[in-house]
Coordinates of C-alpha atoms in Angstrom, one line a residue:
X1 CA 17.3 29.4 14.5
X2 CA 16.9 25.8 13.3
X3 CA 13.5 24.2 12.5
X4 CA 11.7 22.3 15.2
X5 CA 9.8 19.1 14.6
X6 CA 7.3 17.9 17.2
X7 CA 6.0 14.4 16.8
X8 CA 2.2 14.1 17.4
X9 CA 2.0 10.3 17.4
X10 CA 1.4 9.9 21.1
X11 CA -1.5 10.4 23.5
X12 CA -4.3 9.8 21.0
X13 CA -7.8 8.7 22.1
X14 CA -10.8 7.5 20.1
X15 CA -14.5 6.9 20.4
X16 CA -17.6 6.3 18.3
X17 CA -19.4 9.6 18.2
X18 CA -22.2 9.9 20.8
X19 CA -21.0 6.7 22.3
X20 CA -18.7 5.7 25.1
X21 CA -16.0 8.0 26.6
X22 CA -12.7 8.3 24.8
X23 CA -10.2 5.3 25.0
X24 CA -6.5 5.2 24.2
X25 CA -5.6 4.8 20.6
X26 CA -2.4 4.1 18.7
X27 CA -1.0 6.3 15.9
X28 CA 0.0 5.2 13.3
X29 CA -2.9 2.8 13.5
X30 CA -6.5 2.1 12.6
X31 CA -9.8 1.8 14.4
X32 CA -10.0 -2.0 14.0
X33 CA -6.7 -2.4 15.9
X34 CA -7.8 0.1 18.6
X35 CA -11.1 -1.8 19.1
X36 CA -9.2 -5.1 19.2
X37 CA -6.8 -3.7 21.8
X38 CA -9.8 -2.8 24.0
X39 CA -11.6 -6.1 23.4
X40 CA -14.6 -4.6 21.7
X41 CA -14.1 -6.9 18.7
X42 CA -12.7 -10.4 18.3
X43 CA -9.7 -11.0 16.1
X44 CA -11.1 -10.7 12.5
X45 CA -8.6 -13.3 11.3
X46 CA -10.0 -16.0 13.6
X47 CA -13.0 -18.2 12.8
X48 CA -15.9 -16.3 11.1
X49 CA -15.2 -13.1 13.0
X50 CA -14.7 -11.1 9.8
X51 CA -18.4 -11.0 9.2
X52 CA -19.0 -9.9 12.8
X53 CA -16.9 -6.8 12.5
X54 CA -18.4 -5.3 9.4
X55 CA -20.3 -2.8 11.5
X56 CA -17.0 -1.0 12.2
X57 CA -16.8 0.3 8.6
X58 CA -20.4 1.6 8.8
X59 CA -19.6 3.9 11.8
X60 CA -18.1 7.3 12.1
X61 CA -15.1 7.6 14.5
X62 CA -13.6 10.5 16.5
X63 CA -9.9 10.7 17.3
X64 CA -8.3 13.4 19.4
X65 CA -4.9 14.3 20.8
X66 CA -4.0 16.8 23.5
X67 CA -0.5 18.2 23.2
X68 CA 1.7 20.9 24.7
X69 CA 3.6 23.5 22.8
X70 CA 6.7 25.0 24.3
X71 CA 7.8 28.6 23.8
X72 CA 10.7 27.8 21.4
X73 CA 8.2 26.2 18.9
X74 CA 5.5 28.7 19.5
X75 CA 7.8 31.6 18.7
X76 CA 8.6 30.3 15.3
X77 CA 7.1 32.5 12.6
X78 CA 5.5 29.6 10.7
X79 CA 3.9 26.6 12.2
X80 CA 2.7 23.7 10.0
X81 CA 0.9 20.4 10.8
X82 CA 1.5 17.4 8.5
X83 CA -0.5 14.2 8.4
X84 CA 1.4 11.7 6.3
X85 CA -1.6 9.4 6.0
X86 CA -5.3 10.0 6.7
X87 CA -7.5 7.0 6.0
X88 CA -9.7 8.4 4.4
X89 CA -12.7 10.7 4.8
X90 CA -12.0 13.1 7.7
X91 CA -12.3 16.6 9.0
X92 CA -9.4 17.8 11.1
X93 CA -9.8 20.5 13.8
X94 CA -7.2 22.3 15.8
X95 CA -8.5 24.1 18.8
X96 CA -12.0 23.8 17.3
X97 CA -10.9 25.4 14.0
X98 CA -11.4 23.3 10.8
X99 CA -7.9 23.0 9.2
X100 CA -8.2 20.0 6.8
X101 CA -10.8 18.0 4.9
X102 CA -9.2 14.8 3.7
X103 CA -10.5 12.3 1.1
X104 CA -7.4 10.4 -0.1
X105 CA -5.3 8.0 2.0
X106 CA -2.4 8.0 -0.5
X107 CA -1.1 11.6 0.0
X108 CA -0.1 13.7 2.9
X109 CA -2.3 16.5 4.3
X110 CA -0.8 19.7 5.7
X111 CA -2.1 23.0 7.0
X112 CA -0.6 26.3 8.2
X113 CA -1.6 26.7 11.8
X114 CA 0.5 29.7 12.7
X115 CA -2.6 31.7 13.7
X116 CA -4.4 28.8 15.5
X117 CA -1.7 27.1 17.5
X118 CA -1.5 28.1 21.2
X119 CA 1.3 28.4 23.6
X120 CA 0.8 25.5 26.1
X121 CA -2.2 23.2 25.7
X122 CA -3.8 22.4 22.4
X123 CA -6.3 19.9 21.2
X124 CA -6.3 18.2 17.8
X125 CA -9.5 16.4 16.7
X126 CA -10.0 14.1 13.6
X127 CA -13.6 13.2 12.7
X128 CA -13.6 10.2 10.4
X129 CA -16.7 9.4 8.3
X130 CA -17.6 6.0 7.2
X131 CA -16.3 5.3 3.6
X132 CA -19.4 3.3 2.9
X133 CA -21.9 5.9 4.1
X134 CA -20.0 8.5 2.2
X135 CA -20.3 6.8 -1.1
X136 CA -23.0 4.1 -1.3
X137 CA -26.0 6.6 -1.0
X138 CA -24.7 8.4 -4.1
X139 CA -24.8 5.1 -6.1
X140 CA -28.5 4.3 -5.6
X141 CA -29.8 6.6 -8.4
X142 CA -27.0 5.8 -10.9
X143 CA -28.1 4.3 -14.2
X144 CA -24.9 2.2 -13.9
X145 CA -22.1 1.8 -11.4
X146 CA -18.4 1.4 -12.0
X147 CA -17.4 -2.3 -12.1
X148 CA -15.6 -3.6 -9.0
X149 CA -15.9 -7.4 -9.1
X150 CA -13.8 -8.0 -6.0
X151 CA -15.5 -5.4 -3.9
X152 CA -17.5 -7.2 -1.2
X153 CA -19.1 -4.0 0.3
X154 CA -21.4 -2.7 -2.3
X155 CA -19.1 -1.4 -5.0
X156 CA -17.9 1.8 -3.3
X157 CA -14.2 1.2 -3.8
X158 CA -13.7 2.7 -7.3
X159 CA -14.9 6.1 -6.1
X160 CA -12.5 6.3 -3.1
X161 CA -8.8 6.9 -3.1
X162 CA -8.3 4.2 -0.6
X163 CA -6.6 0.8 -0.7
X164 CA -8.8 -1.4 -2.9
X165 CA -8.0 -4.6 -1.0
X166 CA -9.7 -3.1 2.1
X167 CA -13.0 -3.9 0.4
X168 CA -12.1 -7.5 -0.1
X169 CA -10.4 -9.6 -2.8
X170 CA -10.3 -13.2 -3.9
X171 CA -7.6 -13.9 -1.4
X172 CA -8.4 -11.5 1.4
X173 CA -11.1 -10.2 3.8
X174 CA -13.3 -7.2 3.7
X175 CA -12.0 -5.0 6.5
X176 CA -12.6 -1.3 5.6
X177 CA -10.3 0.6 8.0
X178 CA -10.4 4.2 9.2
X179 CA -7.6 6.0 11.1
X180 CA -4.3 7.9 11.0
X181 CA -2.3 5.3 9.2
X182 CA 1.0 7.2 9.0
X183 CA 2.8 9.7 11.2
X184 CA 1.7 13.1 12.4
X185 CA 4.1 16.0 13.1
X186 CA 4.1 19.7 13.8
X187 CA 6.9 21.8 12.1
X188 CA 8.0 25.2 13.3
X189 CA 10.3 27.4 11.2
X190 CA 11.2 31.0 10.7
X191 CA 12.2 31.3 7.1
X192 CA 12.1 28.1 5.1
X193 CA 11.2 24.5 5.0
X194 CA 12.2 21.6 2.7
X195 CA 9.2 20.0 1.1
X196 CA 11.1 17.3 -0.8
X197 CA 14.7 16.3 -1.7
X198 CA 15.5 13.7 -4.3
X199 CA 18.5 12.3 -6.2
X200 CA 17.5 11.8 -9.8
X201 CA 19.9 9.7 -11.9
X202 CA 20.3 11.1 -15.4
X203 CA 23.1 9.0 -16.8
X204 CA 25.1 6.2 -15.2
X205 CA 28.0 4.0 -16.3
X206 CA 31.3 2.8 -15.0
X207 CA 33.1 6.1 -15.7
X208 CA 30.7 8.5 -14.1
X209 CA 27.2 9.1 -12.8
X210 CA 25.4 12.3 -13.7
X211 CA 22.8 13.1 -11.1
X212 CA 20.3 15.9 -10.4
X213 CA 19.8 17.1 -6.8
X214 CA 16.1 18.1 -6.9
X215 CA 15.0 20.3 -4.0
X216 CA 11.7 21.9 -3.2
X217 CA 12.0 24.8 -0.7
X218 CA 9.1 26.7 0.7
X219 CA 10.4 30.1 1.8
X220 CA 8.8 33.1 3.5
X221 CA 11.5 35.5 2.3
X222 CA 13.8 36.2 -0.7
X223 CA 17.5 35.5 -0.5
X224 CA 20.4 33.1 -1.1
X225 CA 20.7 29.6 0.3
X226 CA 23.7 27.3 0.4
X227 CA 23.2 23.6 -0.4
X228 CA 26.1 21.4 0.7
X229 CA 26.2 17.7 -0.4
X230 CA 28.7 15.3 1.1
X231 CA 29.4 11.6 0.4
X232 CA 32.4 10.1 2.3
X233 CA 33.0 7.0 0.1
X234 CA 33.2 9.2 -3.0
X235 CA 35.2 11.9 -1.4
X236 CA 32.5 14.3 -2.3
X237 CA 32.0 17.7 -0.7
X238 CA 30.2 20.1 -3.1
X239 CA 28.6 23.4 -2.4
X240 CA 25.8 25.1 -4.4
X241 CA 24.4 28.6 -4.1
X242 CA 20.6 28.7 -4.5
X243 CA 18.6 31.8 -5.3
X244 CA 15.4 31.7 -3.2
X245 CA 12.2 33.6 -3.9
X246 CA 9.2 33.9 -1.7
X247 CA 6.9 30.8 -2.0
X248 CA 7.7 27.4 -3.4
X249 CA 11.1 27.1 -5.1
X250 CA 11.9 24.1 -7.3
X251 CA 15.7 23.9 -7.6
X252 CA 17.8 21.5 -9.6
X253 CA 21.6 21.2 -9.1
X254 CA 23.6 18.9 -11.4
X255 CA 26.4 16.8 -10.0
X256 CA 28.9 14.5 -11.7
X257 CA 30.3 11.5 -9.7
X258 CA 33.4 9.8 -11.1
X259 CA 34.0 6.1 -11.1
X260 CA 31.0 5.0 -9.0
X261 CA 30.6 1.5 -7.9
X262 CA 27.3 0.3 -9.5
X263 CA 24.2 -1.2 -7.9
X264 CA 23.1 -4.6 -9.3
X265 CA 20.1 -6.8 -8.9
X266 CA 20.5 -9.8 -6.7
X267 CA 22.5 -12.5 -8.4
X268 CA 24.3 -10.1 -10.8
X269 CA 26.6 -8.2 -8.6
X270 CA 26.9 -6.2 -5.4
X271 CA 24.3 -3.7 -4.0
X272 CA 26.5 -0.6 -3.5
X273 CA 24.5 2.0 -1.6
X274 CA 25.7 5.5 -1.2
X275 CA 24.5 7.6 1.8
X276 CA 24.5 11.4 1.0
X277 CA 24.4 14.0 3.7
X278 CA 22.8 17.3 2.7
X279 CA 22.9 20.6 4.6
X280 CA 20.8 23.5 3.4
X281 CA 21.4 26.8 5.2
X282 CA 19.5 30.0 4.7
X283 CA 19.4 33.2 6.7
X284 CA 21.0 31.7 9.8
X285 CA 18.9 28.5 9.8
X286 CA 20.1 25.1 8.7
X287 CA 18.2 21.9 7.7
X288 CA 20.1 18.6 7.6
X289 CA 19.0 15.7 5.5
X290 CA 20.2 12.2 4.5
X291 CA 19.3 10.3 1.3
X292 CA 20.4 6.9 0.1
X293 CA 20.7 5.6 -3.4
X294 CA 22.5 3.1 -5.6
X295 CA 23.9 4.1 -9.0
X296 CA 22.5 2.1 -11.9
X297 CA 21.1 2.5 -15.3
X298 CA 17.7 0.9 -16.1
X299 CA 16.2 0.5 -19.6
X300 CA 13.1 -1.3 -20.7
X301 CA 13.9 -2.6 -24.2
X302 CA 11.0 -2.6 -26.6
X303 CA 12.3 -3.4 -30.1
X304 CA 10.4 -4.9 -33.0
X305 CA 11.3 -8.3 -34.2
X306 CA 9.8 -11.2 -36.2
X307 CA 7.6 -12.2 -33.3
X308 CA 6.3 -8.8 -32.2
X309 CA 8.1 -6.5 -29.8
X310 CA 10.6 -7.3 -27.1
X311 CA 9.9 -6.3 -23.5
X312 CA 12.9 -6.8 -21.2
X313 CA 14.9 -5.0 -18.6
X314 CA 18.6 -3.9 -18.9
X315 CA 20.4 -2.9 -15.8
X316 CA 23.8 -1.3 -16.4
X317 CA 23.6 -2.4 -20.0
X318 CA 23.1 -6.1 -19.0
X319 CA 19.8 -7.9 -19.9
X320 CA 18.2 -9.2 -16.7
X321 CA 15.8 -12.1 -16.6
X322 CA 13.2 -11.1 -14.0
X323 CA 12.6 -13.8 -11.5
X324 CA 10.1 -13.2 -8.8
X325 CA 6.5 -12.7 -7.7
X326 CA 3.7 -10.2 -7.1
X327 CA 3.6 -8.4 -3.8
X328 CA 0.4 -7.5 -2.0
X329 CA 0.0 -5.8 1.4
X330 CA 1.6 -8.0 4.1
X331 CA -1.3 -7.5 6.5
X332 CA -4.9 -6.3 6.3
X333 CA -3.9 -3.9 9.0
X334 CA -0.6 -2.6 7.6
X335 CA 0.1 -0.2 10.4
X336 CA 1.2 -3.0 12.7
X337 CA 3.9 -4.2 10.3
X338 CA 7.4 -3.6 11.5
X339 CA 10.6 -3.2 9.5
X340 CA 11.5 -6.8 10.7
X341 CA 8.4 -8.1 9.0
X342 CA 9.4 -6.6 5.7
X343 CA 13.0 -7.8 6.1
X344 CA 11.8 -11.4 6.8
X345 CA 9.6 -11.5 3.7
X346 CA 12.0 -9.8 1.4
X347 CA 15.0 -11.8 2.6
X348 CA 13.0 -15.0 1.9
X349 CA 12.4 -13.8 -1.7
X350 CA 16.2 -13.3 -2.2
X351 CA 16.9 -16.7 -0.6
X352 CA 14.5 -18.2 -3.2
X353 CA 16.7 -16.7 -5.9
X354 CA 14.2 -13.9 -6.8
X355 CA 15.4 -10.6 -8.1
X356 CA 12.0 -8.8 -8.8
X357 CA 8.7 -8.0 -7.1
X358 CA 5.7 -6.4 -8.6
X359 CA 4.0 -4.1 -6.1
X360 CA 0.4 -4.8 -7.3
X361 CA -2.1 -1.9 -7.8
X362 CA -4.8 -3.0 -5.4
X363 CA -2.9 -2.5 -2.2
X364 CA -0.8 0.4 -0.9
X365 CA 2.2 2.4 -1.9
X366 CA 4.6 0.7 0.6
X367 CA 6.6 2.6 3.2
X368 CA 10.1 3.8 2.6
X369 CA 11.5 0.9 4.6
X370 CA 10.2 -1.6 2.1
X371 CA 12.0 0.1 -0.8
X372 CA 15.2 0.7 1.3
X373 CA 15.3 -3.1 2.0
X374 CA 14.8 -3.8 -1.7
X375 CA 17.7 -1.5 -2.5
X376 CA 19.9 -3.3 0.1
X377 CA 18.9 -6.8 -1.1
X378 CA 19.0 -6.1 -4.9
X379 CA 15.3 -6.6 -5.5
X380 CA 13.9 -4.8 -8.6
X381 CA 10.5 -3.3 -8.1
X382 CA 7.8 -3.0 -10.7
X383 CA 5.6 -0.3 -9.1
X384 CA 1.9 -0.1 -9.9
X385 CA -0.1 3.0 -9.1
X386 CA -3.0 2.0 -6.8
X387 CA -5.7 1.1 -9.4
X388 CA -6.9 -2.4 -10.0
X389 CA -9.7 -4.3 -11.7
X390 CA -12.1 -1.3 -11.8
X391 CA -12.9 1.8 -13.8
X392 CA -12.7 5.1 -12.2
X393 CA -14.4 8.5 -12.1
X394 CA -13.2 11.4 -14.3
X395 CA -14.6 14.2 -12.3
X396 CA -12.3 17.2 -11.7
X397 CA -12.2 16.6 -8.0
X398 CA -11.2 12.9 -8.4
X399 CA -8.6 13.6 -11.1
X400 CA -7.1 16.5 -9.1
X401 CA -6.8 14.2 -6.1
X402 CA -5.1 11.5 -8.2
X403 CA -2.7 14.1 -9.6
X404 CA -1.6 15.2 -6.1
X405 CA -1.3 11.5 -5.1
X406 CA 0.9 10.6 -8.0
X407 CA 3.2 13.6 -7.7
X408 CA 3.7 12.9 -4.1
X409 CA 4.4 9.2 -4.5
X410 CA 6.8 9.7 -7.4
X411 CA 8.6 12.4 -5.4
X412 CA 8.7 10.1 -2.3
X413 CA 10.1 7.1 -4.1
X414 CA 12.1 8.0 -7.1
X415 CA 15.4 8.1 -5.4
X416 CA 15.3 4.4 -4.8
X417 CA 17.5 2.4 -7.1
X418 CA 15.2 -0.7 -7.0
X419 CA 12.2 0.9 -8.9
X420 CA 12.4 0.0 -12.6
X421 CA 9.1 1.4 -13.9
X422 CA 5.7 3.0 -13.1
X423 CA 2.6 1.1 -14.2
X424 CA -0.8 2.8 -14.4
X425 CA -3.1 0.0 -13.3
X426 CA -3.7 -3.7 -12.9
X427 CA -5.8 -5.4 -15.6
X428 CA -8.2 -2.5 -16.4
X429 CA -7.5 -2.3 -20.1
X430 CA -7.8 -6.0 -20.6
X431 CA -11.0 -6.0 -18.5
X432 CA -12.6 -3.4 -20.8
X433 CA -12.2 -5.7 -23.8
X434 CA -12.3 -9.2 -22.3
X435 CA -14.5 -9.1 -19.1
X436 CA -17.7 -7.8 -20.8
X437 CA -17.3 -4.2 -19.7
X438 CA -17.2 -2.8 -23.3
X439 CA -20.5 -4.4 -24.1
X440 CA -22.3 -3.4 -20.9
X441 CA -21.0 0.1 -20.1
X442 CA -21.1 3.5 -21.8
X443 CA -18.2 4.2 -24.2
X444 CA -17.6 7.4 -22.3
X445 CA -16.0 5.3 -19.5
X446 CA -13.3 4.3 -22.0
X447 CA -12.6 8.0 -22.6
X448 CA -12.4 8.5 -18.9
X449 CA -9.9 5.6 -18.7
X450 CA -7.8 7.2 -21.4
X451 CA -7.9 10.6 -19.6
X452 CA -6.5 9.0 -16.4
X453 CA -4.1 6.4 -17.7
X454 CA -3.0 7.9 -21.0
X455 CA -3.0 11.6 -20.3
X456 CA -2.7 12.5 -16.6
X457 CA -0.4 9.8 -15.2
X458 CA 2.0 9.7 -18.1
X459 CA 2.3 13.5 -18.0
X460 CA 3.1 13.4 -14.3
X461 CA 5.7 10.6 -14.8
X462 CA 7.3 12.6 -17.6
X463 CA 7.4 15.8 -15.5
X464 CA 8.7 14.2 -12.3
X465 CA 10.6 11.0 -13.3
X466 CA 11.2 10.9 -17.1
X467 CA 14.1 8.4 -16.9
X468 CA 11.7 5.6 -15.9
X469 CA 9.2 4.0 -18.3
X470 CA 5.5 4.6 -17.7
X471 CA 3.6 1.5 -18.7
X472 CA -0.2 2.2 -18.8
X473 CA -1.6 -1.1 -17.8
X474 CA -0.6 -4.7 -16.9
X475 CA -1.1 -6.8 -18.9
X476 CA -0.3 -4.5 -21.8
X477 CA 1.3 -4.5 -25.2
X478 CA 1.7 -0.8 -26.1
X479 CA 2.0 2.7 -24.7
X480 CA -0.9 4.0 -26.7
X481 CA -4.5 3.2 -25.8
X482 CA -5.1 -0.4 -26.9
X483 CA -7.8 -1.5 -29.3
X484 CA -8.0 -5.0 -27.9
X485 CA -7.2 -6.9 -24.7
X486 CA -3.8 -8.4 -23.9
X487 CA -1.8 -9.8 -26.8
X488 CA 1.1 -12.2 -26.7
X489 CA 4.3 -11.2 -28.4
X490 CA 4.6 -7.7 -27.1
X491 CA 4.7 -6.3 -23.5
X492 CA 3.7 -8.2 -20.4
X493 CA 1.0 -10.9 -19.9
X494 CA -1.2 -12.4 -17.2
X495 CA -2.0 -16.0 -18.0
X496 CA -4.9 -17.5 -16.0
X497 CA -6.0 -20.4 -18.3
X498 CA -4.5 -22.6 -15.6
X499 CA -6.8 -22.0 -12.5
X500 CA -9.5 -19.8 -13.8
X501 CA -9.9 -21.6 -17.2
X502 CA -9.3 -25.1 -15.8
X503 CA -6.4 -25.7 -18.3
X504 CA -3.9 -28.5 -17.7
X505 CA -0.5 -27.5 -16.4
X506 CA 0.9 -28.2 -19.8
X507 CA -0.9 -25.1 -21.1
X508 CA 1.9 -23.0 -19.5
X509 CA 4.1 -24.2 -22.4
X510 CA 1.7 -22.8 -25.0
X511 CA 0.9 -19.4 -23.4
X512 CA 4.2 -17.6 -23.1
X513 CA 4.7 -13.9 -23.5
X514 CA 7.7 -11.6 -23.4
X515 CA 7.3 -11.1 -19.6
X516 CA 4.8 -13.1 -17.6
X517 CA 3.8 -10.8 -14.8
X518 CA 0.9 -12.9 -13.4
X519 CA 0.0 -16.5 -13.3
X520 CA -0.6 -18.9 -10.4
X521 CA -2.2 -21.8 -8.6
X522 CA -4.0 -21.7 -5.3
X523 CA -3.4 -24.0 -2.3
X524 CA -4.3 -24.3 1.3
X525 CA -1.9 -23.1 4.0
X526 CA -0.1 -25.5 6.3
X527 CA -1.8 -27.0 9.3
X528 CA -0.2 -24.7 11.9
X529 CA -1.6 -21.7 10.0
X530 CA -5.1 -23.2 9.9
X531 CA -4.9 -23.9 13.6
X532 CA -4.4 -20.2 14.2
X533 CA -7.9 -19.5 13.0
X534 CA -9.8 -22.8 13.0
X535 CA -10.4 -24.0 16.6
X536 CA -11.8 -27.5 16.0
X537 CA -10.6 -31.1 16.6
X538 CA -12.5 -32.3 13.6
X539 CA -11.5 -30.1 10.6
X540 CA -13.3 -30.2 7.3
X541 CA -12.4 -28.3 4.1
X542 CA -16.1 -27.5 3.6
X543 CA -16.8 -26.2 7.1
X544 CA -18.1 -22.7 7.7
X545 CA -14.7 -21.5 9.0
X546 CA -12.7 -22.9 6.1
X547 CA -15.3 -21.5 3.7
X548 CA -14.9 -18.1 5.4
X549 CA -11.2 -18.2 4.7
X550 CA -11.6 -19.3 1.1
X551 CA -12.3 -16.0 -0.9
X552 CA -11.9 -17.3 -4.4
X553 CA -15.1 -17.8 -6.4
X554 CA -13.8 -21.1 -7.8
X555 CA -12.0 -21.9 -4.6
X556 CA -12.3 -25.4 -3.2
X557 CA -13.8 -26.7 -6.5
X558 CA -10.6 -25.9 -8.5
X559 CA -8.1 -27.0 -5.8
X560 CA -9.9 -30.4 -5.5
X561 CA -10.2 -30.6 -9.3
X562 CA -6.5 -30.2 -9.9
X563 CA -5.6 -32.6 -7.1
X564 CA -7.9 -35.2 -8.6
X565 CA -6.4 -34.6 -12.0
X566 CA -2.8 -35.2 -11.0
X567 CA -2.8 -37.2 -7.8
X568 CA -4.5 -39.9 -5.8
X569 CA -7.3 -38.9 -3.5
X570 CA -6.0 -37.7 -0.1
X571 CA -7.2 -39.7 2.9
X572 CA -7.2 -37.0 5.6
X573 CA -7.6 -33.3 6.1
X574 CA -3.9 -32.8 6.7
X575 CA -2.9 -34.8 3.6
X576 CA -5.3 -32.7 1.6
X577 CA -3.5 -29.6 2.7
X578 CA -0.1 -31.0 1.9
X579 CA -1.1 -32.4 -1.4
X580 CA -2.6 -29.0 -2.4
X581 CA 0.8 -27.4 -1.7
X582 CA 2.6 -30.1 -3.7
X583 CA 0.1 -29.5 -6.5
X584 CA 0.7 -25.8 -6.3
X585 CA 4.5 -26.2 -6.4
X586 CA 4.2 -28.4 -9.5
X587 CA 2.1 -25.8 -11.3
X588 CA 4.5 -23.0 -10.5
X589 CA 7.5 -25.2 -11.4
X590 CA 5.9 -26.1 -14.8
X591 CA 5.3 -22.4 -15.5
X592 CA 8.7 -21.1 -14.5
X593 CA 10.5 -23.8 -16.4
X594 CA 8.5 -23.0 -19.5
X595 CA 9.2 -19.3 -19.2
X596 CA 13.0 -19.8 -18.7
X597 CA 13.3 -22.3 -21.5
X598 CA 12.0 -19.6 -23.8
X599 CA 14.7 -17.0 -23.1
X600 CA 15.4 -14.6 -24.6
X601 CA 11.9 -14.4 -26.1
X602 CA 10.5 -14.4 -22.6
X603 CA 12.5 -12.4 -20.1
X604 CA 10.6 -12.5 -16.9
X605 CA 8.4 -14.7 -14.7
X606 CA 6.5 -13.2 -11.7
X607 CA 4.1 -15.6 -10.2
X608 CA 1.0 -14.7 -8.1
X609 CA 1.7 -14.2 -5.2
X610 CA 4.6 -13.9 -2.8
X611 CA 2.7 -13.1 0.5
X612 CA -0.6 -12.9 2.2
X613 CA -2.6 -10.2 4.2
X614 CA -4.3 -12.8 6.4
X615 CA -4.3 -16.6 7.0
X616 CA -6.3 -18.6 4.4
X617 CA -6.4 -20.3 1.1
X618 CA -4.5 -18.3 -1.5
X619 CA -2.0 -18.3 -4.3

């Protein structure tokens, strides 16, 4: 009577429509990796190959999977297929019947296939459409297009719910992927299925933790379910009776845990993690779940004072100075990242005495494994929604898609102890006032901005995770729509006078906010990294290959300017690389020391950036 889950991650094939015969594909994966596996493209990270693979994003791609359904699954009353990530525009067919039309990579896509699934052999087909061909033709007749300064592919990115960095950035390549980037599964059940389960912390201190067990149950019948929650370390074994109606049931059960061991950020205490086992039984069927969390209280303290308004984090009542960096996707092709890759990067952050990472809004919402490791290591996470350095449409279709995305991501991630706040976007409000957008673009776009970031997203955060702060934009100085760009003295700040403005390092001492959430200095990578993509005995910083791996507009000019300002001229290519790293380290050291000297006025320093998505010059 129990539910059956069949993984559909195996036996996939792909082809370019009207092209060659089908070839083996990997799911989760993307078309670039499948092409690379079959030697149809060269490694885009090597040499100037990036420009030679741009044709991939201009093509449509077909994927298919043939699978066999046994009788036990087929006889289930309800059969549902779930795609946890479709990147991005695609039509999905099961046995030649259209079941899904996808247009957002940041949410799952599901369909009831009870009347379509066959006993025995079935065929699943996914027809991907080029993101560029989907959007760019629509922009030709516009009187204006939404700004997207980092987009290297024609400006399509603001109109698509797809990772912005895929379209290029000033530290990474333009590699616009398509594919099934997360798992696919088929679920068979008779009476009910669990859509989501979360542990929401309502109040936490040393005496007790008051938590809400939040369950979404999709049921085909009316009746009474039993929810049993167990936690061995706490000696917890509690049973709840749940009244179930036909359709989607949203159930909240309150639970009090006495004398919990608290979870602390790295450097401030232990990371006590509790593993809860949950059994939900109904009408003879049972679903078993596990959910981990650490008990802690988190507050963002924003109080007026003589210098403006504070902005600092309290964990378990203790002020925490945030020490860390900004996190970007750890690979242009994130599907090939393994848990070990995340562990290596995150462990290196802790070994560098960091306690905070900001998941930046131009990448992806990271997999559960990322946040699980952050919980285990005591790394606080500032979590952006995936909007960065652009304005966005306000059509009903687009906003409805964003709403589904935001609800799903909050529901998926809110049980993790590490997440301290939700942030609407990266730099969009400041860009409106300080990047010339306000002067060049219709004022209606600012109203669209307010609809998305000051109406829809805060409402969703309040409805689904009201205990965490929603912060509309970084940098930002208020919850309400701002009337100017970033201000020092309230909120968080991005300072780029050093680097973009050409300021001396000493300027870090004069530009200090309550929380410095972005600043940085570029350098070249070490020689072994460069040798991985630059196959030449005579290396030159101005060569075509090095230029291809330098994405910043100021790039080499600024690196060489700062080296010349502070050091003697390097006498070789290798010494130039090393000196650029020493120069970068000195810049970050100067900034971090300035920020820490100014505690408690400044209570956080997050440099740009911890990691890279490919090998090249970066911050």
